[in-house]
Amino acid sequence: MVKRKLVFSVAVTLAVALSLELLGDPALSVPYKPPKRPPPGRTSSTTVRTDVQCADQNQAIKEIIPLIPDYLPLPEPGEEQNSKIYSGFNLSEYPILLVYLPKANAQMGELVLRDENNRSVTRTRFSLPNQAGIVSLDLADTNIDPLEPDKPYWWSVSIICDEVNRSENGISARVWFQRITPSATLGQQIFNARPTLLPALYAQGDDNGGFWYDALSSLADLRQLQPNNPTLENQWQELLDSAGLLELTEQPLLDCCQFQQQDTPQP
């Protein structure tokens, strides 16, 4: 897991030095192309945002906000289009989940991951940052098995404000997502691409739509390596805006979080 991060970081560093600094290297557009149909298994009743009770009241955004596309897919014949669906595809066996966390009077957060039958995959705690911002939760750092292809999962994140009265804790919406295999053409393009070109390839995807989690995490890695690079900043704003997340474009990407306690999934 550490090796994967190290290899990717070295590759990104070299690619940034060799490509973004070169004159004439075009800045690729990275708008996200949503799936034609969302992955199966989805929840519309839990998408309402609520303030975290122990959040610092002097900040503008007091909710936990998963960085996920907010879109309305085209309904099937006979369906009503009346609720927002939060969903996305990923390629990785261990996707990286990005989420905005407000500054809060709490020490721990919790990630819950379950399958389509609501069976627990992991319930993992992590230490909270001391400021508001966007954090990355890498499933490769947990003790879970690789996500199975074509199988829906959902995840949510909470801030533990009160160990006893859990109703006081802030919690995000349930976020459904699914790992799928890319087309042969896209797979070859990804294999041959420089790291700086990956976000655009992931965002546009193939006939199934874009691969949100891979686009977002690859671009976030690039931005953390070069936080003052205007090309990457513009791409970040474009990607988030295309997914209805414009309010988060100015939030910092924080160097967080380390998982500290993991529950063993029950059968």
Short mmCIF file of C-alpha atoms in Angstrom, two decimals:
data_model
loop_
_atom_site.label_atom_id
_atom_site.label_comp_id
_atom_site.label_asym_id
_atom_site.label_seq_id
_atom_site.Cartn_x
_atom_site.Cartn_y
_atom_site.Cartn_z
CA MET A 1 0.00 0.00 0.00
CA VAL A 2 2.82 2.38 0.92
CA LYS A 3 4.69 1.22 -2.15
CA ARG A 4 1.74 2.08 -4.38
CA LYS A 5 1.65 5.62 -3.01
CA LEU A 6 5.44 6.03 -3.30
CA VAL A 7 5.60 4.85 -6.90
CA PHE A 8 2.69 7.08 -7.90
CA SER A 9 4.18 10.10 -6.12
CA VAL A 10 7.55 9.66 -7.84
CA ALA A 11 5.84 9.28 -11.21
CA VAL A 12 3.73 12.36 -10.64
CA THR A 13 6.74 14.43 -9.56
CA LEU A 14 8.67 13.49 -12.69
CA ALA A 15 5.68 14.07 -14.95
CA VAL A 16 4.97 17.49 -13.48
CA ALA A 17 8.58 18.53 -13.95
CA LEU A 18 8.70 17.24 -17.52
CA SER A 19 5.28 18.25 -18.83
CA LEU A 20 3.52 21.06 -16.97
CA GLU A 21 6.66 23.20 -17.04
CA LEU A 22 7.10 22.80 -20.79
CA LEU A 23 5.93 25.63 -23.01
CA GLY A 24 3.21 24.62 -25.39
CA ASP A 25 1.99 21.63 -23.40
CA PRO A 26 -1.79 22.03 -23.72
CA ALA A 27 -3.91 22.27 -20.59
CA LEU A 28 -6.49 19.54 -20.94
CA SER A 29 -10.11 20.13 -20.06
CA VAL A 30 -11.37 17.87 -17.27
CA PRO A 31 -15.18 18.15 -17.08
CA TYR A 32 -16.77 15.05 -15.60
CA LYS A 33 -19.04 12.94 -17.81
CA PRO A 34 -21.66 11.29 -15.56
CA PRO A 35 -22.75 7.70 -16.21
CA LYS A 36 -25.68 7.27 -18.56
CA ARG A 37 -27.34 5.36 -15.75
CA PRO A 38 -26.24 5.36 -12.12
CA PRO A 39 -24.83 2.20 -10.55
CA PRO A 40 -27.51 -0.05 -9.07
CA GLY A 41 -28.26 0.38 -5.41
CA ARG A 42 -28.82 3.99 -4.41
CA THR A 43 -30.39 6.08 -1.71
CA SER A 44 -32.24 9.34 -2.22
CA SER A 45 -33.64 9.83 1.28
CA THR A 46 -30.27 10.40 2.95
CA THR A 47 -28.93 13.16 0.73
CA VAL A 48 -30.09 16.07 2.90
CA ARG A 49 -27.17 17.89 4.50
CA THR A 50 -27.25 18.62 8.21
CA ASP A 51 -24.87 20.69 10.30
CA VAL A 52 -22.37 18.90 12.52
CA GLN A 53 -23.48 19.73 16.07
CA CYS A 54 -19.93 20.14 17.39
CA ALA A 55 -18.68 22.12 14.38
CA ASP A 56 -17.09 25.52 14.84
CA GLN A 57 -20.00 27.92 14.31
CA ASN A 58 -17.77 30.63 12.82
CA GLN A 59 -17.21 28.75 9.56
CA ALA A 60 -19.39 29.04 6.48
CA ILE A 61 -19.79 25.30 5.79
CA LYS A 62 -20.68 23.20 8.84
CA GLU A 63 -21.71 19.99 7.05
CA ILE A 64 -19.77 16.89 6.04
CA ILE A 65 -19.76 16.91 2.24
CA PRO A 66 -18.51 13.90 0.25
CA LEU A 67 -16.84 15.03 -2.97
CA ILE A 68 -19.16 13.16 -5.28
CA PRO A 69 -21.15 14.15 -8.37
CA ASP A 70 -24.59 15.61 -7.76
CA TYR A 71 -26.67 14.94 -10.84
CA LEU A 72 -30.04 13.78 -12.10
CA PRO A 73 -29.74 10.81 -14.48
CA LEU A 74 -32.27 10.40 -17.23
CA PRO A 75 -35.22 8.34 -15.92
CA GLU A 76 -36.24 5.05 -17.44
CA PRO A 77 -39.68 4.98 -19.11
CA GLY A 78 -42.33 5.20 -16.41
CA GLU A 79 -39.94 6.55 -13.75
CA GLU A 80 -40.28 9.98 -12.19
CA GLN A 81 -37.25 12.21 -12.01
CA ASN A 82 -37.77 13.66 -8.56
CA SER A 83 -34.68 13.10 -6.43
CA LYS A 84 -30.95 13.64 -6.64
CA ILE A 85 -28.70 10.60 -6.94
CA TYR A 86 -25.18 10.65 -5.53
CA SER A 87 -23.14 8.02 -7.35
CA GLY A 88 -20.08 7.24 -9.41
CA PHE A 89 -17.84 4.60 -10.95
CA ASN A 90 -14.23 3.76 -10.12
CA LEU A 91 -11.51 1.60 -11.64
CA SER A 92 -9.31 0.97 -8.63
CA GLU A 93 -9.54 -2.03 -6.33
CA TYR A 94 -9.01 0.44 -3.50
CA PRO A 95 -10.45 3.85 -4.41
CA ILE A 96 -9.53 6.99 -2.53
CA LEU A 97 -12.55 8.76 -1.03
CA LEU A 98 -12.40 12.54 -0.71
CA VAL A 99 -14.67 14.38 1.70
CA TYR A 100 -14.94 17.89 3.11
CA LEU A 101 -14.86 18.01 6.91
CA PRO A 102 -15.68 21.16 8.89
CA LYS A 103 -13.52 22.15 11.85
CA ALA A 104 -15.12 20.51 14.88
CA ASN A 105 -14.69 20.09 18.61
CA ALA A 106 -13.99 16.39 18.21
CA GLN A 107 -11.00 14.08 17.94
CA MET A 108 -12.18 11.26 15.73
CA GLY A 109 -14.03 10.64 12.50
CA GLU A 110 -15.44 7.36 11.23
CA LEU A 111 -15.69 5.78 7.79
CA VAL A 112 -18.36 3.13 7.19
CA LEU A 113 -18.30 0.94 4.08
CA ARG A 114 -21.07 -1.59 3.34
CA ASP A 115 -22.11 -3.71 0.39
CA GLU A 116 -25.43 -3.72 -1.46
CA ASN A 117 -26.92 -6.09 1.12
CA ASN A 118 -25.94 -3.72 3.92
CA ARG A 119 -23.25 -6.10 5.17
CA SER A 120 -20.35 -4.34 6.86
CA VAL A 121 -17.10 -4.21 4.89
CA THR A 122 -15.31 -1.94 7.36
CA ARG A 123 -16.00 0.55 10.11
CA THR A 124 -12.80 2.52 10.52
CA ARG A 125 -11.90 5.48 12.71
CA PHE A 126 -9.40 8.19 11.88
CA SER A 127 -8.00 11.25 13.66
CA LEU A 128 -9.52 14.54 12.54
CA PRO A 129 -7.49 17.48 11.20
CA ASN A 130 -7.33 20.68 13.24
CA GLN A 131 -8.85 22.78 10.46
CA ALA A 132 -11.63 22.57 7.91
CA GLY A 133 -10.79 21.19 4.50
CA ILE A 134 -10.81 18.23 2.12
CA VAL A 135 -9.32 14.96 3.32
CA SER A 136 -8.45 11.75 1.49
CA LEU A 137 -9.46 8.35 2.86
CA ASP A 138 -7.51 5.65 1.04
CA LEU A 139 -9.19 2.26 1.20
CA ALA A 140 -5.77 0.71 0.49
CA ASP A 141 -4.84 1.68 4.06
CA THR A 142 -7.63 -0.43 5.55
CA ASN A 143 -7.67 -4.19 6.11
CA ILE A 144 -10.40 -4.91 3.56
CA ASP A 145 -10.21 -7.16 0.52
CA PRO A 146 -10.19 -5.51 -2.93
CA LEU A 147 -13.57 -4.20 -4.04
CA GLU A 148 -15.29 -6.67 -6.32
CA PRO A 149 -16.01 -5.55 -9.90
CA ASP A 150 -19.64 -4.79 -10.80
CA LYS A 151 -20.73 -4.92 -7.16
CA PRO A 152 -22.32 -1.82 -5.60
CA TYR A 153 -21.06 -0.51 -2.26
CA TRP A 154 -21.96 2.49 -0.17
CA TRP A 155 -19.91 4.61 2.20
CA SER A 156 -20.49 7.41 4.66
CA VAL A 157 -18.34 9.51 6.96
CA SER A 158 -19.19 10.84 10.39
CA ILE A 159 -17.60 13.08 13.01
CA ILE A 160 -17.78 11.60 16.52
CA CYS A 161 -19.07 14.52 18.57
CA ASP A 162 -20.43 12.32 21.37
CA GLU A 163 -19.47 8.69 22.01
CA VAL A 164 -22.64 8.06 24.03
CA ASN A 165 -25.32 10.07 22.24
CA ARG A 166 -24.58 9.18 18.62
CA SER A 167 -27.50 11.31 17.44
CA GLU A 168 -25.28 14.33 18.12
CA ASN A 169 -22.71 13.15 15.60
CA GLY A 170 -22.54 14.68 12.15
CA ILE A 171 -22.89 12.19 9.31
CA SER A 172 -22.72 12.41 5.54
CA ALA A 173 -25.15 11.03 2.99
CA ARG A 174 -24.79 7.41 1.99
CA VAL A 175 -22.74 7.37 -1.19
CA TRP A 176 -23.25 4.52 -3.62
CA PHE A 177 -20.44 3.63 -6.01
CA GLN A 178 -19.25 0.71 -8.10
CA ARG A 179 -15.99 -0.59 -9.51
CA ILE A 180 -16.17 -1.46 -13.20
CA THR A 181 -13.68 -2.49 -15.87
CA PRO A 182 -12.81 0.12 -18.52
CA SER A 183 -13.03 -0.49 -22.22
CA ALA A 184 -9.90 -1.92 -23.85
CA THR A 185 -9.26 1.38 -25.61
CA LEU A 186 -9.48 3.46 -22.44
CA GLY A 187 -7.41 0.92 -20.52
CA GLN A 188 -4.61 1.22 -23.06
CA GLN A 189 -4.79 5.02 -23.02
CA ILE A 190 -4.54 5.04 -19.23
CA PHE A 191 -1.60 2.62 -19.32
CA ASN A 192 0.34 4.84 -21.74
CA ALA A 193 -0.61 8.24 -20.30
CA ARG A 194 1.58 10.57 -18.28
CA PRO A 195 0.17 11.18 -14.79
CA THR A 196 -0.68 14.76 -15.74
CA LEU A 197 -3.05 13.49 -18.44
CA LEU A 198 -4.82 10.92 -16.28
CA PRO A 199 -7.46 13.19 -14.68
CA ALA A 200 -8.89 14.13 -18.08
CA LEU A 201 -8.92 10.51 -19.26
CA TYR A 202 -10.67 9.35 -16.11
CA ALA A 203 -13.17 12.23 -16.12
CA GLN A 204 -14.30 11.55 -19.69
CA GLY A 205 -14.11 7.77 -19.33
CA ASP A 206 -15.68 5.58 -21.99
CA ASP A 207 -19.20 4.66 -23.12
CA ASN A 208 -20.15 3.92 -19.50
CA GLY A 209 -19.31 7.48 -18.48
CA GLY A 210 -16.52 9.00 -16.43
CA PHE A 211 -14.63 7.39 -13.56
CA TRP A 212 -15.19 9.99 -10.88
CA TYR A 213 -13.12 8.61 -8.02
CA ASP A 214 -10.03 8.08 -10.17
CA ALA A 215 -10.31 11.50 -11.84
CA LEU A 216 -10.72 13.28 -8.51
CA SER A 217 -7.97 11.48 -6.59
CA SER A 218 -5.40 11.69 -9.40
CA LEU A 219 -5.98 15.43 -9.78
CA ALA A 220 -5.89 15.93 -6.00
CA ASP A 221 -2.49 14.19 -5.88
CA LEU A 222 -1.17 16.51 -8.58
CA ARG A 223 -2.48 19.57 -6.77
CA GLN A 224 -0.89 18.55 -3.49
CA LEU A 225 2.47 18.24 -5.24
CA GLN A 226 2.11 21.65 -6.91
CA PRO A 227 -0.50 23.63 -4.95
CA ASN A 228 0.36 26.91 -6.69
CA ASN A 229 0.25 25.61 -10.25
CA PRO A 230 -2.45 27.64 -12.09
CA THR A 231 -3.12 24.92 -14.66
CA LEU A 232 -3.92 22.38 -11.97
CA GLU A 233 -5.97 24.94 -10.06
CA ASN A 234 -8.10 25.63 -13.14
CA GLN A 235 -8.57 21.92 -13.79
CA TRP A 236 -9.61 21.38 -10.17
CA GLN A 237 -12.21 24.14 -10.39
CA GLU A 238 -13.53 22.80 -13.69
CA LEU A 239 -13.82 19.22 -12.43
CA LEU A 240 -15.61 20.18 -9.22
CA ASP A 241 -17.87 22.66 -11.00
CA SER A 242 -18.91 20.01 -13.55
CA ALA A 243 -20.04 17.81 -10.65
CA GLY A 244 -21.95 20.51 -8.75
CA LEU A 245 -19.21 21.08 -6.16
CA LEU A 246 -18.19 24.64 -6.95
CA GLU A 247 -18.57 25.68 -3.29
CA LEU A 248 -15.60 23.47 -2.37
CA THR A 249 -13.06 24.62 -4.95
CA GLU A 250 -11.34 27.01 -2.52
CA GLN A 251 -11.16 24.53 0.35
CA PRO A 252 -7.62 23.30 1.15
CA LEU A 253 -6.50 19.75 0.48
CA LEU A 254 -5.30 18.53 3.87
CA ASP A 255 -2.59 15.99 4.58
CA CYS A 256 -4.89 13.65 6.48
CA CYS A 257 -5.96 11.04 7.62
CA GLN A 258 -4.43 7.99 9.31
CA PHE A 259 -6.79 5.15 10.16
CA GLN A 260 -6.49 4.21 13.82
CA GLN A 261 -9.12 1.62 14.68
CA GLN A 262 -10.77 -0.91 12.40
CA ASP A 263 -13.62 -3.26 13.18
CA THR A 264 -13.50 -6.75 11.73
CA PRO A 265 -16.47 -7.17 9.36
CA GLN A 266 -19.10 -9.61 10.52
CA PRO A 267 -20.47 -12.26 8.12
#
